[in-house]
Amino acid sequence: MSQEELLVLIYKKDEKAFTHLYDMYSKSLFSVISMLIKNREEAEDVLQEVFVKIWKNIDSYNESKGRFYTWILNIARNTSIDTLRSKNFNNSQKNLSTDNFVNLLDDSNKLTNKIDTIGIQEFVKKLKPKCIEIINLLFFKGYTQQEASEELAMPLGTIKTQNRNCINDLRNYLKI
């Protein structure tokens, strides 16, 4: 089923469309969510929440503003960041088991592999060092533009401009 056919069915709230939507996008969205949320169960919950949001908010998708995949990717990323910032999530992380601490080092080493699984790592490496740093903070670590501005000691406007330029450079590499 093509993306266009899928969108028509989603707009009609066809139940089969939800299954197709999940089959088409769950793996890539889960990899993005997992980069931000290290707990697998929590990441799976966020993935479920993301698909519910996509289903309920399909009327807010506007083709003229961007691709469908970009729209759902932003929903996944924003939902993950919201979860990380939520009070309940922060409280649940205060009492981590020792197993989690043992796995933290392994997980940080696997980040490179996770990025590579969605096919972006080689393209990001081609960017200027400042772009790599900005994209890493904003997209892979979940920083807001304000937080990235503070972390890099750069004005917010500069971060916004640099981010836009870096994304355009990345688009050129990806030819999209």
PDB file of C-alpha atoms in Angstrom:
ATOM      1  CA  MET A   1       0.000   0.000   0.000  1.00  0.00           C
ATOM      2  CA  SER A   2       1.387   3.404  -0.909  1.00  0.00           C
ATOM      3  CA  GLN A   3       1.590   6.256   1.555  1.00  0.00           C
ATOM      4  CA  GLU A   4      -1.061   8.198  -0.386  1.00  0.00           C
ATOM      5  CA  GLU A   5      -3.498   5.273  -0.241  1.00  0.00           C
ATOM      6  CA  LEU A   6      -2.755   4.858   3.444  1.00  0.00           C
ATOM      7  CA  LEU A   7      -3.464   8.523   4.169  1.00  0.00           C
ATOM      8  CA  VAL A   8      -6.827   8.330   2.415  1.00  0.00           C
ATOM      9  CA  LEU A   9      -7.801   5.350   4.585  1.00  0.00           C
ATOM     10  CA  ILE A  10      -6.527   7.022   7.770  1.00  0.00           C
ATOM     11  CA  TYR A  11      -8.598  10.122   7.023  1.00  0.00           C
ATOM     12  CA  LYS A  12     -11.624   7.805   6.673  1.00  0.00           C
ATOM     13  CA  LYS A  13     -10.652   6.140  10.012  1.00  0.00           C
ATOM     14  CA  ASP A  14     -10.512   2.733   8.349  1.00  0.00           C
ATOM     15  CA  GLU A  15      -9.374   0.253  11.024  1.00  0.00           C
ATOM     16  CA  LYS A  16      -7.171  -1.684   8.602  1.00  0.00           C
ATOM     17  CA  ALA A  17      -5.268   1.520   7.925  1.00  0.00           C
ATOM     18  CA  PHE A  18      -4.072   1.626  11.522  1.00  0.00           C
ATOM     19  CA  THR A  19      -2.455  -1.793  11.125  1.00  0.00           C
ATOM     20  CA  HIS A  20      -0.779  -0.716   7.884  1.00  0.00           C
ATOM     21  CA  LEU A  21       0.362   2.519   9.492  1.00  0.00           C
ATOM     22  CA  TYR A  22       1.906   0.606  12.374  1.00  0.00           C
ATOM     23  CA  ASP A  23       3.574  -1.939  10.098  1.00  0.00           C
ATOM     24  CA  MET A  24       5.056   0.756   7.878  1.00  0.00           C
ATOM     25  CA  TYR A  25       6.445   3.070  10.538  1.00  0.00           C
ATOM     26  CA  SER A  26       6.732   1.374  13.934  1.00  0.00           C
ATOM     27  CA  LYS A  27      10.361   0.232  13.574  1.00  0.00           C
ATOM     28  CA  SER A  28      11.752   3.587  12.494  1.00  0.00           C
ATOM     29  CA  LEU A  29       9.709   5.529  15.066  1.00  0.00           C
ATOM     30  CA  PHE A  30      10.710   3.105  17.809  1.00  0.00           C
ATOM     31  CA  SER A  31      14.401   3.581  17.007  1.00  0.00           C
ATOM     32  CA  VAL A  32      14.006   7.360  17.345  1.00  0.00           C
ATOM     33  CA  ILE A  33      12.062   6.996  20.589  1.00  0.00           C
ATOM     34  CA  SER A  34      14.618   4.521  21.965  1.00  0.00           C
ATOM     35  CA  MET A  35      17.427   7.004  21.413  1.00  0.00           C
ATOM     36  CA  LEU A  36      15.738   9.363  23.831  1.00  0.00           C
ATOM     37  CA  ILE A  37      14.041   6.941  26.210  1.00  0.00           C
ATOM     38  CA  LYS A  38      16.419   4.215  27.331  1.00  0.00           C
ATOM     39  CA  ASN A  39      13.862   2.072  29.171  1.00  0.00           C
ATOM     40  CA  ARG A  40      12.380  -0.361  26.623  1.00  0.00           C
ATOM     41  CA  GLU A  41       8.977  -0.661  28.321  1.00  0.00           C
ATOM     42  CA  GLU A  42       8.673   3.112  28.594  1.00  0.00           C
ATOM     43  CA  ALA A  43       9.733   3.487  24.939  1.00  0.00           C
ATOM     44  CA  GLU A  44       7.067   0.970  23.894  1.00  0.00           C
ATOM     45  CA  ASP A  45       4.452   2.942  25.839  1.00  0.00           C
ATOM     46  CA  VAL A  46       5.541   6.124  24.099  1.00  0.00           C
ATOM     47  CA  LEU A  47       5.356   4.368  20.718  1.00  0.00           C
ATOM     48  CA  GLN A  48       1.773   3.370  21.455  1.00  0.00           C
ATOM     49  CA  GLU A  49       0.955   6.926  22.517  1.00  0.00           C
ATOM     50  CA  VAL A  50       2.530   8.256  19.306  1.00  0.00           C
ATOM     51  CA  PHE A  51       0.335   6.071  17.094  1.00  0.00           C
ATOM     52  CA  VAL A  52      -2.774   7.126  19.005  1.00  0.00           C
ATOM     53  CA  LYS A  53      -1.792  10.787  18.507  1.00  0.00           C
ATOM     54  CA  ILE A  54      -1.194  10.222  14.804  1.00  0.00           C
ATOM     55  CA  TRP A  55      -4.585   8.540  14.467  1.00  0.00           C
ATOM     56  CA  LYS A  56      -6.478  11.178  16.425  1.00  0.00           C
ATOM     57  CA  ASN A  57      -4.700  14.193  14.935  1.00  0.00           C
ATOM     58  CA  ILE A  58      -4.496  13.190  11.284  1.00  0.00           C
ATOM     59  CA  ASP A  59      -6.689  16.164  10.374  1.00  0.00           C
ATOM     60  CA  SER A  60      -3.900  18.513  11.495  1.00  0.00           C
ATOM     61  CA  TYR A  61      -1.455  17.031   8.969  1.00  0.00           C
ATOM     62  CA  ASN A  62      -0.937  19.380   6.033  1.00  0.00           C
ATOM     63  CA  GLU A  63       0.879  18.003   2.970  1.00  0.00           C
ATOM     64  CA  SER A  64       1.916  21.480   1.872  1.00  0.00           C
ATOM     65  CA  LYS A  65       3.900  21.956   5.092  1.00  0.00           C
ATOM     66  CA  GLY A  66       5.971  18.796   4.800  1.00  0.00           C
ATOM     67  CA  ARG A  67       6.158  15.076   4.335  1.00  0.00           C
ATOM     68  CA  PHE A  68       3.981  12.692   6.307  1.00  0.00           C
ATOM     69  CA  TYR A  69       7.031  10.846   7.627  1.00  0.00           C
ATOM     70  CA  THR A  70       8.509  14.098   8.953  1.00  0.00           C
ATOM     71  CA  TRP A  71       5.217  14.919  10.636  1.00  0.00           C
ATOM     72  CA  ILE A  72       4.982  11.574  12.452  1.00  0.00           C
ATOM     73  CA  LEU A  73       8.690  11.686  13.291  1.00  0.00           C
ATOM     74  CA  ASN A  74       8.155  15.041  14.993  1.00  0.00           C
ATOM     75  CA  ILE A  75       5.215  13.605  16.933  1.00  0.00           C
ATOM     76  CA  ALA A  76       7.437  10.726  18.104  1.00  0.00           C
ATOM     77  CA  ARG A  77      10.297  13.023  19.040  1.00  0.00           C
ATOM     78  CA  ASN A  78       8.090  15.557  20.829  1.00  0.00           C
ATOM     79  CA  THR A  79       6.172  12.873  22.703  1.00  0.00           C
ATOM     80  CA  SER A  80       9.461  11.320  23.818  1.00  0.00           C
ATOM     81  CA  ILE A  81      10.761  14.673  25.032  1.00  0.00           C
ATOM     82  CA  ASP A  82       7.469  15.371  26.831  1.00  0.00           C
ATOM     83  CA  THR A  83       7.752  11.996  28.535  1.00  0.00           C
ATOM     84  CA  LEU A  84      11.320  12.680  29.616  1.00  0.00           C
ATOM     85  CA  ARG A  85      10.287  16.007  31.087  1.00  0.00           C
ATOM     86  CA  SER A  86       7.183  14.711  32.817  1.00  0.00           C
ATOM     87  CA  LYS A  87       7.180  14.574  36.581  1.00  0.00           C
ATOM     88  CA  ASN A  88       6.188  10.890  36.741  1.00  0.00           C
ATOM     89  CA  PHE A  89       8.982   9.813  34.409  1.00  0.00           C
ATOM     90  CA  ASN A  90      11.577  11.764  36.379  1.00  0.00           C
ATOM     91  CA  ASN A  91      10.343  10.272  39.643  1.00  0.00           C
ATOM     92  CA  SER A  92      10.429   6.745  38.212  1.00  0.00           C
ATOM     93  CA  GLN A  93      14.076   7.258  37.226  1.00  0.00           C
ATOM     94  CA  LYS A  94      15.147   8.179  40.765  1.00  0.00           C
ATOM     95  CA  ASN A  95      14.983   4.579  41.926  1.00  0.00           C
ATOM     96  CA  LEU A  96      16.767   2.801  39.105  1.00  0.00           C
ATOM     97  CA  SER A  97      17.884  -0.755  39.617  1.00  0.00           C
ATOM     98  CA  THR A  98      21.569  -1.655  39.591  1.00  0.00           C
ATOM     99  CA  ASP A  99      20.983  -3.510  36.306  1.00  0.00           C
ATOM    100  CA  ASN A 100      20.205  -0.197  34.667  1.00  0.00           C
ATOM    101  CA  PHE A 101      23.506   1.312  35.818  1.00  0.00           C
ATOM    102  CA  VAL A 102      25.435  -1.650  34.450  1.00  0.00           C
ATOM    103  CA  ASN A 103      23.695  -1.210  31.096  1.00  0.00           C
ATOM    104  CA  LEU A 104      24.158   2.561  30.906  1.00  0.00           C
ATOM    105  CA  LEU A 105      27.713   2.263  29.585  1.00  0.00           C
ATOM    106  CA  ASP A 106      26.690  -0.349  27.049  1.00  0.00           C
ATOM    107  CA  ASP A 107      23.751   1.787  25.910  1.00  0.00           C
ATOM    108  CA  SER A 108      25.908   4.838  25.320  1.00  0.00           C
ATOM    109  CA  ASN A 109      28.235   2.730  23.165  1.00  0.00           C
ATOM    110  CA  LYS A 110      25.265   1.436  21.183  1.00  0.00           C
ATOM    111  CA  LEU A 111      24.023   4.950  20.339  1.00  0.00           C
ATOM    112  CA  THR A 112      26.230   5.013  17.264  1.00  0.00           C
ATOM    113  CA  ASN A 113      24.729   1.731  16.107  1.00  0.00           C
ATOM    114  CA  LYS A 114      21.177   2.942  16.720  1.00  0.00           C
ATOM    115  CA  ILE A 115      21.759   6.086  14.696  1.00  0.00           C
ATOM    116  CA  ASP A 116      23.270   4.000  11.934  1.00  0.00           C
ATOM    117  CA  THR A 117      20.254   1.681  11.850  1.00  0.00           C
ATOM    118  CA  ILE A 118      18.068   4.504  10.618  1.00  0.00           C
ATOM    119  CA  GLY A 119      20.691   5.358   8.004  1.00  0.00           C
ATOM    120  CA  ILE A 120      21.592   8.867   9.111  1.00  0.00           C
ATOM    121  CA  GLN A 121      25.005   8.528  10.733  1.00  0.00           C
ATOM    122  CA  GLU A 122      27.101   8.572   7.550  1.00  0.00           C
ATOM    123  CA  PHE A 123      25.294  11.657   6.283  1.00  0.00           C
ATOM    124  CA  VAL A 124      25.608  13.515   9.588  1.00  0.00           C
ATOM    125  CA  LYS A 125      29.367  12.776   9.606  1.00  0.00           C
ATOM    126  CA  LYS A 126      29.682  14.703   6.324  1.00  0.00           C
ATOM    127  CA  LEU A 127      28.423  17.906   7.933  1.00  0.00           C
ATOM    128  CA  LYS A 128      30.558  20.656   9.461  1.00  0.00           C
ATOM    129  CA  PRO A 129      31.632  19.951  13.079  1.00  0.00           C
ATOM    130  CA  LYS A 130      29.318  22.681  14.415  1.00  0.00           C
ATOM    131  CA  CYS A 131      26.395  21.118  12.527  1.00  0.00           C
ATOM    132  CA  ILE A 132      27.188  17.697  13.945  1.00  0.00           C
ATOM    133  CA  GLU A 133      27.188  19.176  17.432  1.00  0.00           C
ATOM    134  CA  ILE A 134      23.903  21.044  16.937  1.00  0.00           C
ATOM    135  CA  ILE A 135      22.096  18.086  15.324  1.00  0.00           C
ATOM    136  CA  ASN A 136      23.384  15.779  18.042  1.00  0.00           C
ATOM    137  CA  LEU A 137      21.969  18.018  20.774  1.00  0.00           C
ATOM    138  CA  LEU A 138      18.656  18.894  19.123  1.00  0.00           C
ATOM    139  CA  PHE A 139      17.687  15.609  17.501  1.00  0.00           C
ATOM    140  CA  PHE A 140      19.582  12.785  19.146  1.00  0.00           C
ATOM    141  CA  LYS A 141      19.759  14.069  22.725  1.00  0.00           C
ATOM    142  CA  GLY A 142      16.399  15.846  22.718  1.00  0.00           C
ATOM    143  CA  TYR A 143      17.577  19.316  23.727  1.00  0.00           C
ATOM    144  CA  THR A 144      15.349  22.281  23.019  1.00  0.00           C
ATOM    145  CA  GLN A 145      16.853  25.084  20.964  1.00  0.00           C
ATOM    146  CA  GLN A 146      17.103  27.166  24.148  1.00  0.00           C
ATOM    147  CA  GLU A 147      18.960  24.368  25.968  1.00  0.00           C
ATOM    148  CA  ALA A 148      21.306  23.901  23.000  1.00  0.00           C
ATOM    149  CA  SER A 149      21.934  27.652  23.003  1.00  0.00           C
ATOM    150  CA  GLU A 150      22.951  27.507  26.659  1.00  0.00           C
ATOM    151  CA  GLU A 151      25.018  24.327  26.226  1.00  0.00           C
ATOM    152  CA  LEU A 152      26.958  25.721  23.267  1.00  0.00           C
ATOM    153  CA  ALA A 153      27.090  29.293  24.646  1.00  0.00           C
ATOM    154  CA  MET A 154      25.579  30.617  21.417  1.00  0.00           C
ATOM    155  CA  PRO A 155      22.684  33.075  20.962  1.00  0.00           C
ATOM    156  CA  LEU A 156      19.313  31.408  20.415  1.00  0.00           C
ATOM    157  CA  GLY A 157      18.868  33.060  17.024  1.00  0.00           C
ATOM    158  CA  THR A 158      22.224  31.678  15.896  1.00  0.00           C
ATOM    159  CA  ILE A 159      21.217  28.168  16.986  1.00  0.00           C
ATOM    160  CA  LYS A 160      17.969  28.461  15.024  1.00  0.00           C
ATOM    161  CA  THR A 161      19.731  29.698  11.900  1.00  0.00           C
ATOM    162  CA  GLN A 162      22.535  27.147  12.167  1.00  0.00           C
ATOM    163  CA  ASN A 163      20.003  24.355  12.718  1.00  0.00           C
ATOM    164  CA  ARG A 164      18.047  25.348   9.617  1.00  0.00           C
ATOM    165  CA  ASN A 165      21.239  25.561   7.550  1.00  0.00           C
ATOM    166  CA  CYS A 166      22.494  22.218   8.876  1.00  0.00           C
ATOM    167  CA  ILE A 167      19.189  20.507   8.110  1.00  0.00           C
ATOM    168  CA  ASN A 168      19.307  21.944   4.585  1.00  0.00           C
ATOM    169  CA  ASP A 169      22.856  20.591   4.184  1.00  0.00           C
ATOM    170  CA  LEU A 170      21.645  17.201   5.432  1.00  0.00           C
ATOM    171  CA  ARG A 171      18.732  17.298   2.967  1.00  0.00           C
ATOM    172  CA  ASN A 172      21.191  17.966   0.148  1.00  0.00           C
ATOM    173  CA  TYR A 173      23.234  14.921   1.171  1.00  0.00           C
ATOM    174  CA  LEU A 174      20.081  12.824   1.368  1.00  0.00           C
ATOM    175  CA  LYS A 175      18.783  14.334  -1.888  1.00  0.00           C
ATOM    176  CA  ILE A 176      15.297  15.041  -0.474  1.00  0.00           C
TER     177      ILE A 176
END
